Short mmCIF file of N, CA and C in Angstrom, two decimals:
data_model
loop_
_atom_site.label_atom_id
_atom_site.label_comp_id
_atom_site.label_asym_id
_atom_site.label_seq_id
_atom_site.Cartn_x
_atom_site.Cartn_y
_atom_site.Cartn_z
N UNK H 1305 -30.96 -3.34 19.92
CA UNK H 1305 -30.80 -3.29 21.38
C UNK H 1305 -31.44 -4.52 21.98
N UNK H 1306 -30.72 -5.20 22.85
CA UNK H 1306 -31.23 -6.41 23.48
C UNK H 1306 -31.81 -6.06 24.84
N UNK H 1307 -32.99 -6.56 25.11
CA UNK H 1307 -33.62 -6.33 26.40
C UNK H 1307 -34.14 -7.65 26.95
N UNK H 1308 -34.13 -7.76 28.27
CA UNK H 1308 -34.76 -8.87 28.96
C UNK H 1308 -35.94 -8.32 29.74
N UNK H 1309 -37.09 -8.95 29.58
CA UNK H 1309 -38.30 -8.49 30.26
C UNK H 1309 -38.86 -9.62 31.10
N UNK H 1310 -38.96 -9.36 32.41
CA UNK H 1310 -39.51 -10.35 33.33
C UNK H 1310 -40.98 -10.06 33.61
N UNK H 1311 -41.70 -11.10 33.97
CA UNK H 1311 -43.08 -10.95 34.39
C UNK H 1311 -43.43 -12.12 35.31
N UNK H 1312 -44.55 -11.97 36.01
CA UNK H 1312 -45.05 -13.08 36.81
C UNK H 1312 -44.87 -12.93 38.31
N UNK H 1313 -44.21 -11.88 38.75
CA UNK H 1313 -44.06 -11.69 40.18
C UNK H 1313 -45.37 -11.30 40.84
N UNK H 1314 -45.34 -11.26 42.15
CA UNK H 1314 -46.54 -10.87 42.87
C UNK H 1314 -46.47 -11.24 44.33
N UNK H 1315 -47.62 -11.16 44.98
CA UNK H 1315 -47.75 -11.48 46.40
C UNK H 1315 -48.38 -12.85 46.53
N UNK H 1316 -47.76 -13.70 47.33
CA UNK H 1316 -48.27 -15.05 47.53
C UNK H 1316 -48.06 -15.45 48.98
N UNK H 1317 -48.92 -16.30 49.48
CA UNK H 1317 -48.78 -16.78 50.85
C UNK H 1317 -47.71 -17.86 50.92
N UNK H 1318 -47.13 -18.01 52.08
CA UNK H 1318 -46.14 -19.07 52.29
C UNK H 1318 -46.75 -20.42 51.91
N UNK H 1319 -45.96 -21.20 51.21
CA UNK H 1319 -46.43 -22.49 50.73
C UNK H 1319 -47.00 -22.43 49.33
N UNK H 1320 -47.20 -21.24 48.82
CA UNK H 1320 -47.77 -21.06 47.49
C UNK H 1320 -46.75 -21.20 46.39
N UNK H 1321 -47.23 -20.95 45.17
CA UNK H 1321 -46.39 -21.10 43.98
C UNK H 1321 -46.48 -19.86 43.11
N UNK H 1322 -45.43 -19.65 42.33
CA UNK H 1322 -45.39 -18.59 41.32
C UNK H 1322 -44.56 -19.06 40.15
N UNK H 1323 -44.89 -18.53 39.00
CA UNK H 1323 -44.09 -18.82 37.80
C UNK H 1323 -43.65 -17.50 37.19
N UNK H 1324 -42.34 -17.33 37.10
CA UNK H 1324 -41.78 -16.13 36.50
C UNK H 1324 -41.39 -16.42 35.06
N UNK H 1325 -41.53 -15.41 34.22
CA UNK H 1325 -41.17 -15.54 32.82
C UNK H 1325 -40.15 -14.48 32.45
N UNK H 1326 -39.29 -14.82 31.52
CA UNK H 1326 -38.30 -13.88 31.00
C UNK H 1326 -38.23 -14.06 29.49
N UNK H 1327 -38.32 -12.96 28.79
CA UNK H 1327 -38.22 -12.99 27.33
C UNK H 1327 -37.18 -11.99 26.88
N UNK H 1328 -36.30 -12.44 26.01
CA UNK H 1328 -35.29 -11.56 25.43
C UNK H 1328 -35.81 -11.02 24.11
N UNK H 1329 -35.64 -9.72 23.93
CA UNK H 1329 -36.06 -9.11 22.67
C UNK H 1329 -34.87 -8.47 21.99
N UNK H 1330 -35.02 -8.24 20.69
CA UNK H 1330 -33.93 -7.67 19.93
C UNK H 1330 -33.39 -8.68 18.94
N UNK H 1331 -32.50 -8.22 18.09
CA UNK H 1331 -31.92 -9.10 17.08
C UNK H 1331 -30.78 -9.91 17.70
N UNK H 1332 -31.08 -11.11 18.08
CA UNK H 1332 -30.11 -11.97 18.75
C UNK H 1332 -29.78 -13.15 17.85
N UNK H 1333 -28.50 -13.30 17.54
CA UNK H 1333 -28.07 -14.42 16.71
C UNK H 1333 -27.83 -15.67 17.54
N UNK H 1334 -27.37 -15.47 18.77
CA UNK H 1334 -27.05 -16.61 19.61
C UNK H 1334 -27.11 -16.19 21.07
N UNK H 1335 -27.64 -17.07 21.89
CA UNK H 1335 -27.69 -16.85 23.33
C UNK H 1335 -27.46 -18.21 23.95
N UNK H 1336 -26.61 -18.31 24.94
CA UNK H 1336 -26.21 -19.62 25.44
C UNK H 1336 -26.78 -19.96 26.81
N UNK H 1337 -26.95 -18.97 27.65
CA UNK H 1337 -27.49 -19.25 28.98
C UNK H 1337 -28.45 -18.14 29.39
N UNK H 1338 -29.39 -18.51 30.24
CA UNK H 1338 -30.24 -17.53 30.90
C UNK H 1338 -30.32 -17.92 32.35
N UNK H 1339 -30.28 -16.92 33.20
CA UNK H 1339 -30.25 -17.18 34.64
C UNK H 1339 -31.27 -16.30 35.35
N UNK H 1340 -31.63 -16.74 36.53
CA UNK H 1340 -32.43 -15.95 37.45
C UNK H 1340 -31.60 -15.66 38.69
N UNK H 1341 -31.59 -14.39 39.05
CA UNK H 1341 -30.97 -13.94 40.28
C UNK H 1341 -32.07 -13.32 41.15
N UNK H 1342 -31.76 -13.12 42.41
CA UNK H 1342 -32.67 -12.40 43.28
C UNK H 1342 -31.89 -11.54 44.26
N UNK H 1343 -32.55 -10.48 44.69
CA UNK H 1343 -31.94 -9.59 45.66
C UNK H 1343 -32.99 -9.18 46.68
N UNK H 1344 -32.75 -9.60 47.91
CA UNK H 1344 -33.63 -9.24 49.02
C UNK H 1344 -33.15 -7.92 49.61
N UNK H 1345 -34.03 -7.20 50.29
CA UNK H 1345 -33.63 -5.91 50.89
C UNK H 1345 -32.44 -6.08 51.82
N UNK H 1346 -31.43 -5.25 51.61
CA UNK H 1346 -30.26 -5.28 52.47
C UNK H 1346 -29.29 -6.40 52.21
N UNK H 1347 -29.56 -7.19 51.16
CA UNK H 1347 -28.68 -8.32 50.87
C UNK H 1347 -28.10 -8.20 49.46
N UNK H 1348 -27.05 -8.96 49.23
CA UNK H 1348 -26.44 -8.98 47.91
C UNK H 1348 -27.28 -9.80 46.93
N UNK H 1349 -27.16 -9.46 45.68
CA UNK H 1349 -27.85 -10.23 44.64
C UNK H 1349 -27.22 -11.62 44.59
N UNK H 1350 -28.07 -12.65 44.48
CA UNK H 1350 -27.57 -14.01 44.46
C UNK H 1350 -28.17 -14.79 43.30
N UNK H 1351 -27.40 -15.74 42.81
CA UNK H 1351 -27.86 -16.60 41.72
C UNK H 1351 -28.89 -17.59 42.25
N UNK H 1352 -29.99 -17.72 41.52
CA UNK H 1352 -31.03 -18.69 41.89
C UNK H 1352 -30.92 -19.93 41.02
N UNK H 1353 -30.86 -19.73 39.71
CA UNK H 1353 -30.82 -20.88 38.80
C UNK H 1353 -30.35 -20.43 37.43
N UNK H 1354 -29.78 -21.38 36.68
CA UNK H 1354 -29.27 -21.14 35.34
C UNK H 1354 -29.70 -22.27 34.42
N UNK H 1355 -30.02 -21.93 33.19
CA UNK H 1355 -30.27 -22.93 32.17
C UNK H 1355 -29.41 -22.62 30.96
N UNK H 1356 -28.86 -23.67 30.35
CA UNK H 1356 -28.00 -23.50 29.19
C UNK H 1356 -28.70 -23.95 27.92
N UNK H 1357 -28.08 -23.65 26.80
CA UNK H 1357 -28.69 -23.95 25.51
C UNK H 1357 -28.84 -25.46 25.28
N UNK H 1358 -28.06 -26.27 25.98
CA UNK H 1358 -28.20 -27.72 25.83
C UNK H 1358 -29.11 -28.32 26.89
N UNK H 1359 -29.79 -27.44 27.64
CA UNK H 1359 -30.76 -27.90 28.61
C UNK H 1359 -30.21 -28.14 30.00
N UNK H 1360 -28.94 -27.91 30.19
CA UNK H 1360 -28.35 -28.09 31.50
C UNK H 1360 -28.88 -27.05 32.48
N UNK H 1361 -29.02 -27.46 33.73
CA UNK H 1361 -29.54 -26.55 34.76
C UNK H 1361 -28.65 -26.58 35.99
N UNK H 1362 -28.71 -25.49 36.73
CA UNK H 1362 -27.95 -25.37 37.96
C UNK H 1362 -28.78 -24.56 38.94
N UNK H 1363 -28.78 -24.96 40.22
CA UNK H 1363 -29.60 -24.31 41.22
C UNK H 1363 -28.79 -23.94 42.46
N UNK H 1364 -29.21 -22.86 43.09
CA UNK H 1364 -28.67 -22.53 44.40
C UNK H 1364 -29.17 -23.56 45.40
N UNK H 1365 -28.35 -23.88 46.37
CA UNK H 1365 -28.74 -24.87 47.37
C UNK H 1365 -30.02 -24.46 48.09
N UNK H 1366 -30.22 -23.17 48.26
CA UNK H 1366 -31.37 -22.69 49.03
C UNK H 1366 -32.71 -22.93 48.34
N UNK H 1367 -32.68 -23.21 47.05
CA UNK H 1367 -33.93 -23.39 46.31
C UNK H 1367 -34.08 -24.79 45.71
N UNK H 1368 -33.06 -25.62 45.82
CA UNK H 1368 -33.13 -26.96 45.23
C UNK H 1368 -34.34 -27.72 45.75
N UNK H 1369 -35.06 -28.33 44.82
CA UNK H 1369 -36.24 -29.09 45.18
C UNK H 1369 -37.51 -28.26 45.21
N UNK H 1370 -37.38 -26.95 45.21
CA UNK H 1370 -38.55 -26.07 45.24
C UNK H 1370 -38.69 -25.24 43.97
N UNK H 1371 -37.63 -25.17 43.20
CA UNK H 1371 -37.59 -24.30 42.03
C UNK H 1371 -37.17 -25.10 40.80
N UNK H 1372 -37.81 -24.82 39.70
CA UNK H 1372 -37.44 -25.44 38.43
C UNK H 1372 -37.27 -24.36 37.38
N UNK H 1373 -36.10 -24.35 36.74
CA UNK H 1373 -35.87 -23.42 35.64
C UNK H 1373 -36.07 -24.17 34.34
N UNK H 1374 -36.71 -23.52 33.41
CA UNK H 1374 -36.91 -24.10 32.09
C UNK H 1374 -36.76 -22.99 31.07
N UNK H 1375 -36.72 -23.37 29.82
CA UNK H 1375 -36.60 -22.35 28.79
C UNK H 1375 -36.13 -22.93 27.50
N UNK H 1376 -36.02 -22.07 26.53
CA UNK H 1376 -35.60 -22.46 25.19
C UNK H 1376 -34.75 -21.32 24.64
N UNK H 1377 -33.44 -21.58 24.51
CA UNK H 1377 -32.56 -20.51 24.03
C UNK H 1377 -32.89 -20.12 22.60
N UNK H 1378 -33.39 -21.05 21.82
CA UNK H 1378 -33.73 -20.71 20.44
C UNK H 1378 -34.93 -19.76 20.39
N UNK H 1379 -35.76 -19.82 21.42
CA UNK H 1379 -36.90 -18.91 21.51
C UNK H 1379 -36.62 -17.74 22.44
N UNK H 1380 -35.43 -17.74 23.04
CA UNK H 1380 -34.98 -16.64 23.91
C UNK H 1380 -35.92 -16.44 25.09
N UNK H 1381 -36.34 -17.52 25.69
CA UNK H 1381 -37.23 -17.44 26.84
C UNK H 1381 -36.73 -18.32 27.98
N UNK H 1382 -37.04 -17.90 29.18
CA UNK H 1382 -36.72 -18.70 30.36
C UNK H 1382 -37.82 -18.51 31.38
N UNK H 1383 -38.04 -19.56 32.16
CA UNK H 1383 -39.10 -19.54 33.16
C UNK H 1383 -38.55 -20.05 34.49
N UNK H 1384 -39.14 -19.58 35.55
CA UNK H 1384 -38.76 -20.04 36.87
C UNK H 1384 -40.04 -20.43 37.61
N UNK H 1385 -40.23 -21.72 37.78
CA UNK H 1385 -41.38 -22.22 38.51
C UNK H 1385 -40.97 -22.41 39.96
N UNK H 1386 -41.65 -21.72 40.85
CA UNK H 1386 -41.32 -21.78 42.26
C UNK H 1386 -42.51 -22.33 43.04
N UNK H 1387 -42.24 -23.26 43.94
CA UNK H 1387 -43.28 -23.83 44.78
C UNK H 1387 -42.80 -23.85 46.23
N UNK H 1388 -43.75 -24.15 47.12
CA UNK H 1388 -43.42 -24.18 48.55
C UNK H 1388 -42.66 -22.92 48.96
N UNK H 1389 -43.16 -21.79 48.51
CA UNK H 1389 -42.46 -20.53 48.76
C UNK H 1389 -42.44 -20.19 50.24
N UNK H 1390 -41.33 -19.56 50.64
CA UNK H 1390 -41.11 -19.18 52.03
C UNK H 1390 -40.96 -17.66 52.11
N UNK H 1391 -41.22 -17.08 53.26
CA UNK H 1391 -41.02 -15.62 53.39
C UNK H 1391 -39.60 -15.20 53.01
N UNK H 1392 -38.63 -16.05 53.24
CA UNK H 1392 -37.25 -15.70 52.89
C UNK H 1392 -36.98 -15.72 51.39
N UNK H 1393 -37.96 -16.15 50.60
CA UNK H 1393 -37.84 -16.06 49.15
C UNK H 1393 -38.24 -14.68 48.64
N UNK H 1394 -38.73 -13.84 49.53
CA UNK H 1394 -39.12 -12.49 49.15
C UNK H 1394 -37.90 -11.72 48.63
N UNK H 1395 -38.03 -11.19 47.42
CA UNK H 1395 -36.92 -10.50 46.78
C UNK H 1395 -37.38 -9.95 45.44
N UNK H 1396 -36.54 -9.13 44.86
CA UNK H 1396 -36.71 -8.78 43.45
C UNK H 1396 -35.95 -9.82 42.64
N UNK H 1397 -36.62 -10.42 41.70
CA UNK H 1397 -36.03 -11.46 40.87
C UNK H 1397 -35.66 -10.87 39.52
N UNK H 1398 -34.42 -11.13 39.12
CA UNK H 1398 -33.88 -10.57 37.88
C UNK H 1398 -33.51 -11.69 36.91
N UNK H 1399 -33.81 -11.45 35.66
CA UNK H 1399 -33.35 -12.33 34.58
C UNK H 1399 -32.02 -11.80 34.06
N UNK H 1400 -31.15 -12.71 33.70
CA UNK H 1400 -29.81 -12.31 33.23
C UNK H 1400 -29.34 -13.27 32.15
N UNK H 1401 -28.60 -12.72 31.19
CA UNK H 1401 -27.84 -13.54 30.30
C UNK H 1401 -26.43 -12.99 30.24
N UNK H 1402 -25.43 -13.86 30.29
CA UNK H 1402 -24.06 -13.35 30.38
C UNK H 1402 -23.40 -13.15 29.03
N UNK H 1403 -24.07 -13.58 27.95
CA UNK H 1403 -23.46 -13.43 26.62
C UNK H 1403 -24.51 -13.59 25.54
N UNK H 1404 -24.55 -12.65 24.62
CA UNK H 1404 -25.36 -12.80 23.42
C UNK H 1404 -24.53 -12.35 22.22
N UNK H 1405 -24.88 -12.86 21.07
CA UNK H 1405 -24.27 -12.45 19.81
C UNK H 1405 -25.35 -11.75 18.99
N UNK H 1406 -25.04 -10.52 18.57
CA UNK H 1406 -26.02 -9.73 17.83
C UNK H 1406 -25.42 -9.27 16.52
N UNK H 1407 -26.26 -8.93 15.54
CA UNK H 1407 -25.73 -8.45 14.25
C UNK H 1407 -25.02 -7.12 14.43
N UNK H 1408 -24.00 -6.90 13.61
CA UNK H 1408 -23.30 -5.63 13.61
C UNK H 1408 -23.01 -5.25 12.18
N UNK H 1409 -23.33 -4.02 11.83
CA UNK H 1409 -23.20 -3.60 10.43
C UNK H 1409 -21.75 -3.57 9.98
N UNK H 1410 -20.85 -3.31 10.90
CA UNK H 1410 -19.43 -3.20 10.54
C UNK H 1410 -18.74 -4.56 10.64
N UNK H 1411 -18.91 -5.23 11.77
CA UNK H 1411 -18.18 -6.47 12.05
C UNK H 1411 -18.93 -7.73 11.63
N UNK H 1412 -20.20 -7.58 11.28
CA UNK H 1412 -21.02 -8.74 10.97
C UNK H 1412 -21.76 -9.24 12.20
N UNK H 1413 -21.02 -9.32 13.30
CA UNK H 1413 -21.64 -9.73 14.56
C UNK H 1413 -20.78 -9.21 15.70
N UNK H 1414 -21.39 -8.97 16.81
CA UNK H 1414 -20.64 -8.54 17.98
C UNK H 1414 -21.22 -9.17 19.24
N UNK H 1415 -20.38 -9.26 20.24
CA UNK H 1415 -20.78 -9.85 21.51
C UNK H 1415 -21.25 -8.76 22.48
N UNK H 1416 -22.27 -9.09 23.21
CA UNK H 1416 -22.72 -8.23 24.30
C UNK H 1416 -22.74 -9.09 25.56
N UNK H 1417 -22.22 -8.54 26.62
CA UNK H 1417 -22.08 -9.31 27.86
C UNK H 1417 -22.99 -8.76 28.96
N UNK H 1418 -23.44 -9.68 29.82
CA UNK H 1418 -24.07 -9.33 31.09
C UNK H 1418 -25.27 -8.39 30.93
N UNK H 1419 -26.34 -8.92 30.42
CA UNK H 1419 -27.56 -8.15 30.24
C UNK H 1419 -28.54 -8.51 31.36
N UNK H 1420 -29.18 -7.50 31.92
CA UNK H 1420 -30.13 -7.70 33.03
C UNK H 1420 -31.52 -7.18 32.67
N UNK H 1421 -32.51 -7.83 33.20
CA UNK H 1421 -33.85 -7.31 33.11
C UNK H 1421 -34.09 -6.30 34.21
N UNK H 1422 -35.29 -5.74 34.23
CA UNK H 1422 -35.60 -4.69 35.20
C UNK H 1422 -36.01 -5.26 36.55
N UNK H 1423 -36.31 -6.55 36.59
CA UNK H 1423 -36.67 -7.19 37.85
C UNK H 1423 -38.17 -7.27 38.06
N UNK H 1424 -38.58 -8.28 38.80
CA UNK H 1424 -39.98 -8.44 39.18
C UNK H 1424 -40.04 -8.81 40.66
N UNK H 1425 -40.91 -8.15 41.38
CA UNK H 1425 -40.99 -8.33 42.83
C UNK H 1425 -41.77 -9.60 43.17
N UNK H 1426 -41.19 -10.39 44.05
CA UNK H 1426 -41.88 -11.54 44.61
C UNK H 1426 -41.95 -11.33 46.12
N UNK H 1427 -43.15 -11.34 46.65
CA UNK H 1427 -43.34 -11.16 48.08
C UNK H 1427 -44.11 -12.35 48.64
N UNK H 1428 -43.52 -13.00 49.63
CA UNK H 1428 -44.15 -14.17 50.24
C UNK H 1428 -44.54 -13.81 51.67
N UNK H 1429 -45.82 -13.85 51.94
CA UNK H 1429 -46.30 -13.50 53.27
C UNK H 1429 -46.39 -14.74 54.16
N UNK H 1430 -46.16 -14.52 55.43
CA UNK H 1430 -46.18 -15.65 56.38
C UNK H 1430 -47.57 -15.90 56.92
#
């Protein structure tokens, strides 16, 4: 069973910084991307940043210049370094991977799609 576990959320004052961590557990043969999403109260979940196995990154316009995603797909980890935080960054932050390859006793390997972590709360006070 593949799981994503986030950590590092908390309460911070506006202008502060936080670093979120995500670790994938389970027997994973291959993982290509890891992403961070967030969902504020009453709003839809939105993509914050993505990192790929070749080190490519992508950011939402709302966080560019303030957020850095890093990670290592071979180690199944991803991090989100956030600085200059604003009250509007307050949300539950979720780690996601859209595809993993895991061992399968019958097929040898099987694909699993769209795995989410349980989320970590980030609250930015004004």
